[in-house]
Coordinates of C-alpha atoms in Angstrom, one line a residue:
Chain A
M1 CA -22.6 15.8 -33.0
T2 CA -19.6 18.2 -33.6
R3 CA -19.0 22.0 -31.2
T4 CA -21.3 23.8 -33.3
D5 CA -24.4 22.0 -32.3
I6 CA -23.7 23.3 -29.0
P7 CA -25.6 26.3 -28.1
P8 CA -22.9 29.6 -28.1
E9 CA -23.2 30.4 -24.3
Q10 CA -22.8 26.6 -23.1
R11 CA -20.0 26.4 -25.2
R12 CA -18.4 29.1 -23.4
R13 CA -18.8 27.4 -20.5
V14 CA -17.5 24.6 -21.5
V15 CA -14.1 25.7 -23.1
R16 CA -14.1 28.0 -19.4
T17 CA -14.1 24.8 -17.4
A18 CA -11.5 22.7 -19.4
W19 CA -8.9 25.5 -19.1
L20 CA -9.2 26.1 -16.1
L21 CA -8.6 22.0 -15.8
A22 CA -5.5 22.6 -17.8
A23 CA -4.2 25.1 -15.6
L24 CA -4.8 23.1 -12.6
V25 CA -2.4 20.0 -14.8
L26 CA -0.4 22.3 -15.5
F27 CA 0.1 23.4 -11.6
M28 CA 0.5 20.2 -10.4
F29 CA 3.2 18.8 -13.6
V30 CA 5.2 22.1 -12.7
T31 CA 4.9 22.1 -9.0
S32 CA 6.2 18.6 -9.0
F33 CA 9.6 19.4 -9.4
P34 CA 10.5 21.7 -6.4
F35 CA 7.3 21.4 -3.8
W36 CA 7.7 17.7 -3.5
K37 CA 11.0 17.5 -2.9
G38 CA 10.4 20.0 0.0
L39 CA 7.6 17.6 1.3
Y40 CA 9.8 14.6 1.0
Q41 CA 12.3 15.9 3.1
M42 CA 10.1 16.9 5.6
A43 CA 9.2 13.3 5.8
V44 CA 12.6 11.9 6.1
S45 CA 14.0 15.0 8.6
G46 CA 11.4 14.3 11.5
P47 CA 12.6 12.2 15.0
Chain B
M1 CA -40.1 10.7 -18.7
T2 CA -41.3 13.2 -21.7
T3 CA -39.0 15.4 -24.2
T4 CA -39.1 18.6 -25.3
T5 CA -37.1 19.6 -28.9
L6 CA -34.5 22.1 -28.5
D7 CA -34.4 23.6 -31.9
Y8 CA -30.8 25.6 -32.8
G9 CA -31.2 26.8 -36.5
H10 CA -29.4 23.3 -37.7
G11 CA -32.5 22.4 -39.9
H12 CA -33.1 18.7 -39.4
E13 CA -32.4 15.9 -37.3
H14 CA -29.1 14.4 -36.4
E15 CA -30.2 11.0 -36.6
D16 CA -30.7 12.0 -40.7
H17 CA -26.7 11.8 -40.9
G18 CA -25.9 8.5 -39.6
P19 CA -22.8 7.2 -39.0
P20 CA -20.5 8.1 -41.8
R21 CA -18.7 5.0 -43.9
G22 CA -15.6 2.8 -43.8
L23 CA -12.0 3.7 -42.2
K24 CA -13.3 7.8 -41.4
R25 CA -16.1 6.7 -39.2
W26 CA -13.0 5.8 -36.9
L27 CA -10.2 7.8 -37.9
F28 CA -12.2 10.9 -37.6
S29 CA -15.0 10.1 -35.5
T30 CA -16.2 12.6 -32.6
N31 CA -19.2 10.4 -31.7
H32 CA -18.9 9.0 -28.2
K33 CA -20.2 5.9 -28.6
D34 CA -17.8 5.0 -31.4
I35 CA -15.1 6.0 -29.7
G36 CA -16.4 4.1 -26.6
T37 CA -15.8 1.0 -28.5
M38 CA -12.5 1.9 -29.8
Y39 CA -11.7 2.3 -26.0
L40 CA -13.4 -0.9 -25.4
V41 CA -11.5 -2.7 -28.3
F42 CA -8.1 -1.3 -27.8
A43 CA -8.1 -2.3 -24.5
L44 CA -9.2 -5.7 -25.0
T45 CA -6.8 -6.2 -27.4
M46 CA -4.0 -5.1 -24.8
L47 CA -5.7 -7.5 -22.1
F48 CA -4.7 -10.0 -24.3
A49 CA -1.6 -9.3 -24.8
G50 CA -0.8 -8.2 -21.2
G51 CA -2.6 -11.6 -20.3
A52 CA 0.1 -13.3 -23.0
S53 CA 3.2 -12.2 -21.0
A54 CA 1.8 -13.1 -17.6
M55 CA 1.2 -16.4 -19.2
L56 CA 4.9 -16.6 -20.2
I57 CA 5.8 -15.5 -16.9
R58 CA 3.4 -18.4 -14.9
A59 CA 5.5 -20.8 -17.4
E60 CA 8.5 -19.8 -16.3
L61 CA 7.8 -20.1 -12.2
F62 CA 5.7 -23.5 -13.3
M63 CA 9.3 -25.2 -11.7
P64 CA 12.2 -23.7 -9.8
G65 CA 15.1 -23.4 -12.0
L66 CA 15.3 -21.2 -15.1
Q67 CA 12.6 -23.1 -18.0
L68 CA 12.3 -20.6 -21.1
L69 CA 13.4 -17.1 -19.9
D70 CA 16.5 -15.5 -19.0
P71 CA 16.3 -13.4 -15.6
D72 CA 16.1 -10.0 -17.5
L73 CA 13.8 -11.3 -20.0
Y74 CA 11.5 -12.6 -16.9
N75 CA 11.7 -9.2 -15.7
N76 CA 11.1 -7.3 -18.6
L77 CA 7.9 -9.5 -19.1
V78 CA 7.1 -8.2 -15.4
T79 CA 7.1 -4.5 -16.7
N80 CA 5.5 -4.7 -19.5
H81 CA 2.7 -7.2 -17.9
A82 CA 2.3 -4.8 -15.1
L83 CA 2.3 -1.3 -17.5
I84 CA 0.4 -3.6 -20.3
M85 CA -2.3 -4.3 -17.9
I86 CA -3.0 -0.9 -16.2
F87 CA -2.2 2.2 -19.0
G88 CA -3.3 -0.4 -21.8
A89 CA -6.5 -2.5 -20.9
V90 CA -7.6 -1.4 -17.4
M91 CA -7.3 2.7 -17.7
P92 CA -9.0 2.9 -21.4
A93 CA -11.7 -0.1 -20.5
A94 CA -12.9 2.4 -18.2
A95 CA -12.8 5.2 -20.4
G96 CA -14.5 3.3 -23.1
L97 CA -17.3 2.7 -20.6
A98 CA -16.9 6.5 -19.6
N99 CA -17.4 7.6 -23.2
W100 CA -20.0 5.5 -24.1
M101 CA -23.0 5.6 -20.8
I102 CA -22.0 9.1 -19.0
P103 CA -23.3 11.2 -22.4
L104 CA -26.5 8.9 -22.4
M105 CA -27.2 8.7 -18.4
I106 CA -27.3 12.2 -18.1
G107 CA -28.9 13.4 -20.8
A108 CA -26.3 14.9 -23.3
P109 CA -25.9 14.5 -26.7
D110 CA -22.0 13.7 -26.5
M111 CA -19.2 14.7 -25.0
A112 CA -18.3 18.4 -24.2
L113 CA -14.9 18.7 -26.4
P114 CA -15.8 15.5 -29.3
R115 CA -12.7 16.1 -31.5
M116 CA -10.3 16.2 -27.6
N117 CA -12.5 12.7 -26.7
N118 CA -10.6 11.7 -30.7
L119 CA -6.8 12.5 -29.9
S120 CA -7.2 11.1 -26.6
V121 CA -8.5 7.9 -28.2
W122 CA -6.1 8.0 -31.0
I123 CA -2.6 8.7 -29.0
L124 CA -3.2 5.7 -27.5
P125 CA -2.3 3.3 -30.6
A126 CA 0.9 6.0 -30.9
A127 CA 1.4 4.8 -27.2
A128 CA 1.1 1.0 -27.1
L129 CA 3.5 1.5 -30.3
M130 CA 6.3 2.9 -28.0
L131 CA 5.6 0.6 -25.1
L132 CA 6.2 -2.4 -27.6
L133 CA 9.0 -0.7 -28.9
S134 CA 10.4 -0.5 -25.3
F135 CA 10.2 -4.4 -25.1
V136 CA 11.5 -5.1 -28.3
V137 CA 14.5 -2.8 -29.0
P138 CA 16.4 -4.6 -26.8
F139 CA 17.2 -7.9 -28.8
F140 CA 18.7 -5.5 -31.9
P141 CA 22.2 -4.9 -32.4
G142 CA 23.0 -1.9 -30.0
G143 CA 19.4 -2.1 -28.7
G144 CA 20.9 -1.6 -24.8
T145 CA 19.6 -3.6 -21.9
Q146 CA 16.4 -4.7 -21.0
I147 CA 13.7 -3.1 -18.6
N148 CA 14.4 -5.3 -15.6
T149 CA 12.9 -2.5 -12.8
G150 CA 9.3 -3.6 -12.7
W151 CA 6.7 -0.5 -13.5
T152 CA 8.4 1.3 -10.6
L153 CA 11.2 2.4 -12.8
Y154 CA 13.0 3.2 -9.2
P155 CA 16.2 4.2 -10.0
P156 CA 19.2 3.4 -9.8
L157 CA 18.7 0.8 -11.9
S158 CA 16.0 3.0 -14.4
L159 CA 19.4 5.4 -14.8
Q160 CA 21.6 2.1 -16.0
V161 CA 19.1 0.5 -18.4
G162 CA 19.5 1.2 -22.3
M163 CA 17.7 3.5 -24.4
S164 CA 14.3 1.2 -23.9
M165 CA 13.6 3.1 -21.2
D166 CA 13.4 6.3 -23.1
F167 CA 10.6 4.3 -25.0
L168 CA 8.7 3.3 -22.2
I169 CA 9.3 7.4 -20.4
F170 CA 8.0 8.7 -23.6
A171 CA 5.2 5.9 -23.8
I172 CA 4.1 6.9 -20.1
H173 CA 4.0 10.6 -20.9
L174 CA 1.4 9.8 -23.8
L175 CA -0.7 7.2 -22.0
G176 CA -0.5 10.2 -19.2
I177 CA -1.8 12.9 -22.1
S178 CA -4.5 10.5 -23.3
S179 CA -5.6 10.1 -19.7
V180 CA -5.6 13.6 -19.0
L181 CA -6.9 15.0 -21.6
A182 CA -10.1 12.4 -21.3
S183 CA -10.7 13.3 -17.8
I184 CA -10.9 17.2 -18.6
N185 CA -13.5 16.1 -21.2
I186 CA -15.3 13.5 -18.6
I187 CA -15.4 17.1 -15.7
V188 CA -16.2 19.3 -18.4
T189 CA -19.2 17.0 -19.9
I190 CA -19.9 15.9 -16.2
F191 CA -20.0 19.9 -15.5
N192 CA -21.7 21.3 -18.2
M193 CA -23.8 19.0 -20.3
R194 CA -26.4 17.4 -17.5
A195 CA -30.4 17.7 -18.9
P196 CA -31.8 20.5 -17.8
G197 CA -32.8 20.1 -14.5
M198 CA -30.5 17.4 -13.5
R199 CA -29.3 18.0 -10.1
M200 CA -24.9 17.2 -9.3
M201 CA -26.8 14.9 -6.4
E202 CA -29.0 13.3 -8.7
M203 CA -26.2 12.0 -11.4
P204 CA -25.7 8.4 -11.3
I205 CA -23.0 6.6 -8.6
F206 CA -21.1 5.3 -12.1
V207 CA -21.4 9.0 -13.7
W208 CA -20.1 10.6 -9.9
T209 CA -17.6 7.8 -9.8
W210 CA -16.0 8.9 -13.2
L211 CA -16.1 12.4 -11.7
V212 CA -13.7 11.6 -9.1
T213 CA -11.6 9.7 -10.8
A214 CA -10.9 11.7 -13.3
F215 CA -10.4 14.6 -10.5
L216 CA -7.8 12.0 -9.6
L217 CA -6.7 11.5 -12.4
I218 CA -5.7 15.2 -13.7
L219 CA -4.4 16.0 -9.9
V220 CA -1.6 12.4 -10.6
V221 CA -0.9 12.1 -13.5
P222 CA 1.6 15.1 -14.1
V223 CA 3.1 14.1 -11.0
L224 CA 4.0 10.7 -12.7
A225 CA 4.7 12.9 -15.8
G226 CA 7.4 15.5 -13.7
G227 CA 9.0 12.2 -12.0
V228 CA 9.7 10.7 -15.6
T229 CA 10.8 14.0 -16.8
M230 CA 13.4 14.1 -14.2
L231 CA 14.5 10.8 -14.9
L232 CA 14.7 11.5 -18.3
F233 CA 16.8 14.7 -17.9
D234 CA 19.4 12.7 -15.3
R235 CA 19.6 10.3 -17.9
H236 CA 20.6 12.2 -20.8
F237 CA 20.7 15.9 -20.0
G238 CA 23.5 16.2 -16.9
T239 CA 20.9 16.1 -13.9
S240 CA 21.3 15.0 -10.5
F241 CA 17.4 15.1 -9.6
F242 CA 17.7 11.0 -8.5
T243 CA 21.3 10.1 -8.8
A244 CA 23.5 10.4 -5.5
A245 CA 26.6 11.0 -6.9
G246 CA 25.7 14.8 -7.8
G247 CA 23.9 15.4 -5.0
G248 CA 20.6 13.8 -5.9
D249 CA 18.6 11.2 -3.8
P250 CA 16.9 7.6 -5.9
V251 CA 14.1 7.8 -3.0
L252 CA 12.9 11.2 -3.9
F253 CA 11.5 9.6 -7.4
Q254 CA 10.0 6.7 -4.8
H255 CA 7.6 9.2 -3.7
L256 CA 6.9 10.9 -6.9
F257 CA 5.9 7.8 -8.1
W258 CA 3.8 6.9 -5.5
F259 CA 2.2 10.4 -5.2
F260 CA 0.8 8.9 -8.4
G261 CA 0.8 4.8 -8.0
H262 CA -1.8 4.8 -4.9
P263 CA -4.4 7.0 -5.7
E264 CA -3.9 5.3 -9.3
V265 CA -5.3 1.8 -7.2
Y266 CA -8.6 3.9 -6.8
I267 CA -8.4 5.4 -10.5
L268 CA -8.7 2.1 -11.4
I269 CA -11.3 0.6 -9.1
L270 CA -13.6 3.4 -9.0
P271 CA -15.5 3.1 -12.3
S272 CA -15.9 -0.4 -11.8
F273 CA -17.3 0.6 -8.5
G274 CA -19.5 2.5 -10.3
V275 CA -20.7 -0.3 -12.9
L276 CA -21.5 -2.1 -9.1
A277 CA -23.6 0.9 -8.5
S278 CA -25.7 0.5 -11.5
I279 CA -25.5 -3.3 -11.2
I280 CA -26.9 -4.2 -7.7
P281 CA -29.9 -1.8 -7.8
T282 CA -31.1 -3.6 -10.9
F283 CA -30.6 -6.9 -9.9
A284 CA -31.7 -6.6 -6.1
R285 CA -35.0 -4.6 -7.5
K286 CA -34.1 -1.9 -5.0
P287 CA -33.2 1.4 -5.4
L288 CA -29.5 1.8 -4.4
F289 CA -28.5 2.0 0.0
G290 CA -27.4 5.4 0.6
Y291 CA -26.6 7.6 -2.1
K292 CA -25.1 10.6 -0.2
S293 CA -23.3 8.3 1.9
L294 CA -21.8 6.5 -1.7
V295 CA -20.9 10.5 -2.8
G296 CA -19.1 11.1 0.2
A297 CA -17.6 8.1 0.3
M298 CA -15.7 8.3 -2.7
I299 CA -14.8 12.2 -2.0
A300 CA -13.1 10.8 1.2
I301 CA -11.6 8.1 -0.8
M302 CA -9.8 10.5 -3.3
A303 CA -8.8 12.6 -0.4
I304 CA -7.1 10.1 1.9
G305 CA -5.9 8.6 -0.6
M306 CA -4.2 11.2 -2.0
V307 CA -1.4 11.1 0.9
V308 CA -1.5 8.1 1.8
W309 CA 1.8 7.0 -0.7
A310 CA 4.4 6.0 1.3
H311 CA 3.0 3.1 2.5
H312 CA 4.4 1.7 -0.6
Q313 CA 8.2 2.3 0.3
Y314 CA 8.0 1.4 4.4
T315 CA 11.7 -0.8 4.2
V316 CA 12.9 2.7 2.6
G317 CA 14.1 4.3 5.7
M318 CA 11.4 6.9 6.6
S319 CA 11.1 8.8 10.0
L320 CA 9.1 6.9 12.7
G321 CA 6.4 10.3 12.7
A322 CA 6.2 9.5 8.5
V323 CA 5.7 5.7 8.7
S324 CA 2.9 6.3 12.0
Y325 CA 1.1 8.6 10.2
F326 CA 1.4 6.7 6.1
M327 CA 0.2 3.8 8.4
I328 CA -2.8 5.2 10.2
G329 CA -3.3 7.1 7.2
T330 CA -3.8 3.9 5.2
I331 CA -5.6 2.4 7.9
I332 CA -8.4 5.2 7.7
I333 CA -9.0 4.5 4.4
S334 CA -10.7 1.2 5.0
I335 CA -13.2 3.1 6.1
P336 CA -15.0 4.9 3.1
V337 CA -13.6 1.7 1.0
G338 CA -15.6 -0.1 3.5
L339 CA -19.1 2.0 3.9
M340 CA -18.8 1.4 -0.4
V341 CA -18.6 -2.1 0.1
F342 CA -21.7 -2.2 3.2
N343 CA -23.6 0.1 1.1
Y344 CA -23.7 -2.5 -2.0
M345 CA -24.6 -5.5 0.7
A346 CA -27.6 -3.3 2.5
T347 CA -28.6 -2.5 -1.3
M348 CA -29.0 -6.3 -2.0
W349 CA -30.4 -6.8 1.8
R350 CA -33.9 -8.5 1.6
G351 CA -33.7 -7.4 -2.4
S352 CA -35.8 -9.6 -5.0
M353 CA -32.6 -11.2 -6.6
T354 CA -31.7 -12.8 -10.2
F355 CA -28.5 -14.0 -10.6
E356 CA -27.6 -13.2 -14.3
T357 CA -23.8 -13.1 -15.0
P358 CA -23.8 -9.3 -14.4
M359 CA -24.8 -9.9 -10.5
L360 CA -22.9 -12.9 -10.1
F361 CA -20.0 -10.4 -11.1
A362 CA -21.1 -7.9 -8.6
V363 CA -21.1 -10.6 -5.4
A364 CA -18.5 -12.1 -6.1
I365 CA -16.2 -8.9 -6.4
L366 CA -17.6 -7.8 -3.1
L367 CA -16.5 -11.0 -1.7
M368 CA -13.0 -11.1 -3.3
F369 CA -12.1 -7.8 -2.9
S370 CA -13.0 -7.7 1.0
F371 CA -10.3 -10.4 0.8
G372 CA -8.0 -8.3 -0.5
G373 CA -8.6 -5.2 1.1
L374 CA -8.3 -7.6 4.2
T375 CA -4.7 -8.5 3.4
G376 CA -4.1 -4.6 2.8
I377 CA -4.5 -4.0 6.1
M378 CA -1.8 -6.4 7.0
L379 CA 0.3 -4.4 4.8
A380 CA -0.8 -1.1 6.2
V381 CA 0.9 -2.0 9.5
V382 CA 4.6 -1.1 9.3
P383 CA 6.0 -3.8 11.3
A384 CA 4.5 -6.5 9.5
D385 CA 5.2 -4.6 6.2
M386 CA 8.6 -5.4 7.0
Q387 CA 8.5 -9.2 6.3
Y388 CA 5.4 -9.1 3.9
H389 CA 7.4 -6.9 1.9
D390 CA 8.3 -7.6 -2.1
S391 CA 7.4 -11.0 -1.5
M392 CA 4.9 -13.1 -3.6
F393 CA 2.5 -12.1 -0.6
V394 CA 2.1 -8.9 -1.9
V395 CA 1.7 -10.3 -5.8
A396 CA -1.1 -11.9 -4.4
H397 CA -2.9 -9.2 -2.6
F398 CA -2.8 -6.5 -5.5
H399 CA -4.4 -9.2 -7.6
Y400 CA -7.0 -9.9 -4.9
V401 CA -8.1 -5.8 -5.5
L402 CA -7.5 -5.5 -9.1
L403 CA -8.8 -7.8 -10.5
P404 CA -11.9 -8.5 -8.7
G405 CA -12.0 -4.2 -7.7
A406 CA -11.0 -3.4 -11.6
V407 CA -11.3 -5.9 -14.0
F408 CA -14.3 -7.9 -13.2
G409 CA -16.2 -4.7 -12.5
L410 CA -15.4 -3.9 -16.1
F411 CA -16.3 -7.0 -17.3
A412 CA -19.7 -7.1 -15.4
G413 CA -19.9 -3.9 -17.3
V414 CA -19.7 -4.8 -20.4
F415 CA -22.5 -8.2 -19.6
Y416 CA -24.6 -5.2 -18.0
W417 CA -24.3 -2.8 -21.2
L418 CA -23.5 -5.1 -24.2
P419 CA -27.1 -5.9 -24.7
K420 CA -28.0 -2.4 -24.9
W421 CA -25.0 -1.2 -27.1
T422 CA -25.4 -4.4 -29.7
G423 CA -29.3 -4.4 -29.2
N424 CA -28.5 -8.4 -29.1
M425 CA -28.4 -10.3 -25.8
Y426 CA -25.6 -11.6 -24.7
D427 CA -25.3 -16.0 -24.8
E428 CA -26.5 -15.9 -20.8
R429 CA -25.0 -20.2 -20.8
L430 CA -21.8 -19.5 -22.1
A431 CA -21.5 -16.0 -19.8
K432 CA -22.3 -17.9 -17.1
I433 CA -19.7 -20.5 -17.9
F434 CA -17.3 -18.0 -18.6
F435 CA -17.7 -16.5 -14.8
W436 CA -17.5 -19.4 -13.2
T437 CA -14.3 -20.5 -15.3
N438 CA -12.7 -17.5 -14.3
V439 CA -13.2 -17.0 -11.4
I440 CA -12.3 -20.3 -10.0
S441 CA -9.2 -20.1 -11.9
F442 CA -8.6 -16.7 -10.7
N443 CA -8.8 -17.8 -7.1
I444 CA -6.3 -21.4 -7.9
T445 CA -4.2 -18.9 -9.3
F446 CA -3.7 -16.4 -6.3
F447 CA -4.8 -17.7 -3.4
P448 CA -1.8 -20.3 -2.7
Q449 CA 0.8 -17.0 -3.5
H450 CA -0.4 -15.6 0.1
F451 CA 1.1 -18.9 1.4
I452 CA 4.2 -19.3 -0.4
G453 CA 5.1 -15.5 0.1
L454 CA 4.5 -15.4 3.9
A455 CA 6.5 -18.1 3.6
G456 CA 9.4 -16.1 2.3
M457 CA 9.4 -16.4 -2.0
P458 CA 10.0 -12.9 -3.1
R459 CA 8.5 -11.3 -6.3
R460 CA 10.7 -10.2 -9.6
I461 CA 12.6 -13.5 -9.4
V462 CA 13.0 -15.5 -12.0
D463 CA 13.9 -18.7 -10.0
Y464 CA 12.5 -19.8 -6.4
N465 CA 13.5 -22.4 -3.0
V466 CA 12.1 -26.2 -4.3
M467 CA 10.0 -26.0 -1.3
F468 CA 7.9 -23.8 -3.3
T469 CA 7.2 -26.0 -6.3
E470 CA 4.0 -27.4 -5.5
F471 CA 2.1 -24.5 -5.0
N472 CA 3.9 -22.5 -7.9
V473 CA 2.9 -26.0 -10.1
I474 CA -0.8 -25.5 -8.5
S475 CA -0.5 -21.4 -9.7
S476 CA 0.4 -21.9 -13.1
L477 CA -1.8 -24.9 -14.0
A478 CA -4.8 -22.6 -12.7
A479 CA -3.3 -19.6 -14.3
F480 CA -2.9 -21.1 -18.1
V481 CA -7.0 -21.9 -17.4
F482 CA -7.2 -18.3 -16.1
G483 CA -5.6 -16.8 -19.4
L484 CA -7.5 -18.9 -21.6
S485 CA -10.6 -18.3 -20.4
H486 CA -10.7 -14.9 -22.0
L487 CA -11.0 -16.6 -25.4
L488 CA -14.7 -17.6 -24.3
L489 CA -15.4 -13.5 -23.0
L490 CA -13.9 -12.8 -26.8
Y491 CA -16.4 -15.3 -28.3
I492 CA -19.2 -14.4 -26.6
I493 CA -18.6 -10.5 -27.4
I494 CA -17.9 -11.3 -31.0
K495 CA -21.2 -13.2 -31.2
T496 CA -23.2 -11.0 -29.5
V497 CA -22.2 -8.3 -31.3
R498 CA -22.9 -10.6 -35.3
G499 CA -26.3 -11.2 -33.5
G500 CA -28.5 -12.8 -31.4
K501 CA -31.8 -12.3 -28.9
K502 CA -33.0 -8.9 -29.7
A503 CA -32.8 -6.5 -26.2
E504 CA -35.7 -4.5 -25.6
A505 CA -34.7 -0.6 -24.9
R506 CA -35.1 -0.9 -21.0
V507 CA -32.8 -4.9 -21.0
W508 CA -33.3 -5.3 -17.4
E509 CA -36.6 -5.7 -15.7
G510 CA -35.2 -3.5 -12.7
A511 CA -33.3 -1.2 -14.2
K512 CA -33.6 2.3 -14.2
G513 CA -31.8 5.8 -15.6
L514 CA -32.0 7.5 -18.7
E515 CA -29.8 5.6 -21.1
W516 CA -32.8 2.9 -20.5
E517 CA -34.7 5.6 -22.3
L518 CA -33.1 5.0 -25.5
P519 CA -33.8 2.2 -27.3
S520 CA -31.0 -0.9 -28.3
P521 CA -29.0 -0.2 -29.5
P522 CA -29.3 3.5 -29.2
P523 CA -29.5 5.6 -32.0
F524 CA -26.1 7.4 -34.0
H525 CA -26.7 11.1 -32.2
S526 CA -29.3 10.1 -28.9
W527 CA -30.5 12.7 -26.9
T528 CA -30.6 15.7 -30.1
T529 CA -33.6 16.7 -27.4
A530 CA -32.6 16.6 -24.4
P531 CA -34.8 14.5 -21.5
Q532 CA -37.1 16.4 -19.6
L533 CA -37.1 14.9 -15.8
A534 CA -40.0 14.1 -14.3
R535 CA -40.2 15.3 -11.2

């Protein structure tokens, strides 16, 4: 089985979903730097 | 069930190709079955590597005082044991089952992105080499100090360790990349490659567990990658994310680590719970109880599991509001987890049960995992955890969660599907001997650790007070039996691969699902004609 065996429409859907998920991964990676630091500060600055 | 041929102008059936020969078959493989096999072989190898380190740890703890290992080497082994078992054994084994079974279960000819699948699996040996180097580099001249942080890699200690920590960080990056690529592949396959007419709510629960697991992985692994990248920058590029002297805060790393680390527990457990959802209805000869509630429970576990991470760090000094929130959230998560356990019990209720090895493991898992869950509730309670934290009680707790919840579930899956994969039945008598030896020695190893933990024995310390000697002797002796019992597992697997009684297509009388429509072993290219689901 290789990619060429997938019908073109299905192949487009597969690649589109993969890129969307890759964007989500990148988002989580990048935001782990400043965003979680802010959340942590919220957690430690409570009453 | 009937089938229909979908012709895309290829001219001939894929079965005509057959598997490529020699090393090329494995190096360049894009076949989900071969890649699944490679994942499983890799995981088994790492299981023995991680097991060897566990045996050394237990040998050292056999008696009080220093026996075999110096304190740094002991902590190095503790670190490596955890990392090898989690990233090297359990996760790749679960990915192996996913690769083998998801396409067969959903009627797909292969994974959606076969070449990426090859990349995911072949990153693993490189990562394992990095992990090994992180262990051995300190023994060479100029190699720096050993990694004595434990798998949590907390700074400031992890900032002071020698170059072996850099090898470890790169190993974690590689393992993370492999996991993320595999997860993307699994999600894309489940979304886009199901047989025509198979709705999401008709997928086997094993496929659902992997969908949830894959989403968890792509949400939390990048945060771990961010954390260790910041660690690397603090070590070499003058940043101060975690360095107090530069205005940073080491506790921030703990939050980043456990934002990954806690969902990781569910990442390890959920695929095994998916295996149970296949096994229990088969051997109870009843449909799975509460399909929709199981799917809902898994989604709840994913959502709640991502926001309760700081229960691993109560003692670090958070605000009262924060610890109260994390305590309540942690206790709430026992509801969907308990629901899954009760659904499995309800499936067994008044079923015509037989106890072949996979079912024996399933029943044992429900009992032992529930016990681990019970001590988990004890640890979730803040004032109690202040006493239990970093004691052997915690070691006993998470081994009761992770061995039955993850490892035994994978063993059950291997016994359940091995006849399908190889076309040969395994030796049931030997498998039952393995089961009983494995489960009894596991309990004798870890049950006493609750008592010595409650009595005050700390974990991650090479020496201990003489008052803990008896329970440690018992624990170590049973651990050696437990470790050696896995040689029997290896023997059973090799024996089954080499031959045995021929397995039918539907290996188990009560088994239902698309994977059992294919012959055992399935052809090299399966579901080249999409199955038509009976309505």
